[in-house]
Amino acid sequence: MSIIVQKFGGSSVADAEKIHRAARRAIKAKLDGHQVVMVVSAMGKTTDKLVALAHEVNPNPPRREMDMLLTTGEQVSISLMAMAIQAAGHEAISFTGGQIGMITDASHTRARIRSIDADRIHRELDAGRIVIVAGFQGVTEEGALTTLGRGGSDTTAVALAAVLRAVCEIYTDVDGVYTTDPRIVPQARKMKEINYDEMLELASLGAKVMHSRSIEFGKKYNVPIHVRSSLTDTEGTMIVAQTAGMEDIVVRGVTLKRDLARVILIGVPNQPGIASRIFARIAENKLVVDDIIQNIVEHASEANIGFTTSKADAREARMVCEQLAREIGVRSVELDEDLAKVSIVGVGMKTHTGVAAKMFQALADARINIQNITTSEIVISCIVAAADGEKAVQVLHRAFELDKEQ
Ligand code: ADP
Ligand code: ASP
Ligand code: MG
């Protein structure tokens, strides 16, 4: 019997009526002859509210206690979902991450999955139950509660689909993956399909519709992922290994990563080993660096070394750098907290020329200043002022004609 993993995001379980709607979908899949595992997120904006509450109590909440707090959100949804299914006359059982052996490392608030014990789930499925699993959470070998990073329920779902050899359906508040966030560009177009590599870049660069780690699992274990609306039956977007005419489309999507900050160490001695010391210290403090920027000044005797990071980590990063600055003799440490990154993504860039020039021209025509540029084989990213972020997405979406049929 085939297994389906159905994941419902926060807005798809935001109230009792939506919980019933999700429950009906799972029941229908069961009646169609599948074994069904549901992964659910916390209701509506629960996680945001818990984060805000934590900061009211402690401006710098310890990560372990954050996980203890945030995992409660998903526990509410799983129990209510099981009740809804039982109220409709079907058997269901809910599990926390720990109960189904979702073992992670100990990096609180951004833990990585190490292993999943599928036996318990199989037993319940074989007994004819719909199994409901709390998204976003796991447990360390020692039993501490962990979370997988904001948006991490997608990763729970795809990782479960991988170990259960199931297909994965992601039910959300949009009916698929679009060429960019439809909230920023209403003319954005839904893609019928997209390959793992492009989706991984879109997700890592800000397309919140999928958590990027989920796509890494999808790619590694070749899990077919269907992103679709929880409110309609419209076909969504299939995320798969290969799509037709992949290289013909130069730019598949535009993304915006908000809430970026940049820390710059000014006047760093330009000597071998300094960059390694800086970034070793950053890593020791478990701070995640986005891009690194280095430029040489003052007849090559000094350099400026900077990096972008999330706004949430920026102050801690500055503190770590200030301490280091005293140790290695850096002139000053600066922090800019109002940045965003706009990126274009497409496998076709590998075989087409002039893409970067077109991107920079479009931004220049809109009088948007580019503060830093990074490229890879299938991505070009520009750091811009936060206030220019949405406009940058709009002009790039138009410049690459993503609103037209490809
Ligand atoms: P869920 O709570 O179901 O996990 P999310 O809010 O995490 O939902 O993700 C869905 C949202 O992602 C959409 O409402 C949309 O605004 C945003 N989004 C950003 N980029 C894209 C994109 N390229 N395609 C579709 N949605 C996107
Ligand atoms: N509830 C968590 C969050 O809001 C996980 C998720 O929704 O995927 O980040
Ligand atoms: Mg999400």
JSON list of C-alpha atoms and ligand atoms in Angstrom, two decimals, residues 7 151 154 208, ligand 3:
[
{"chain": "A", "resi": 7, "resn": "LYS", "atom": "CA", "xyz": [2.08, 18.51, 5.44]},
{"chain": "A", "resi": 151, "resn": "GLY", "atom": "CA", "xyz": [9.72, 26.96, 8.49]},
{"chain": "A", "resi": 154, "resn": "ASP", "atom": "CA", "xyz": [8.56, 21.15, 5.49]},
{"chain": "A", "resi": 208, "resn": "LYS", "atom": "CA", "xyz": [9.72, 30.99, 2.05]},
{"chain": "B", "resi": 3, "resn": "MG", "atom": "MG", "xyz": [6.46, 27.37, 5.82]}
]
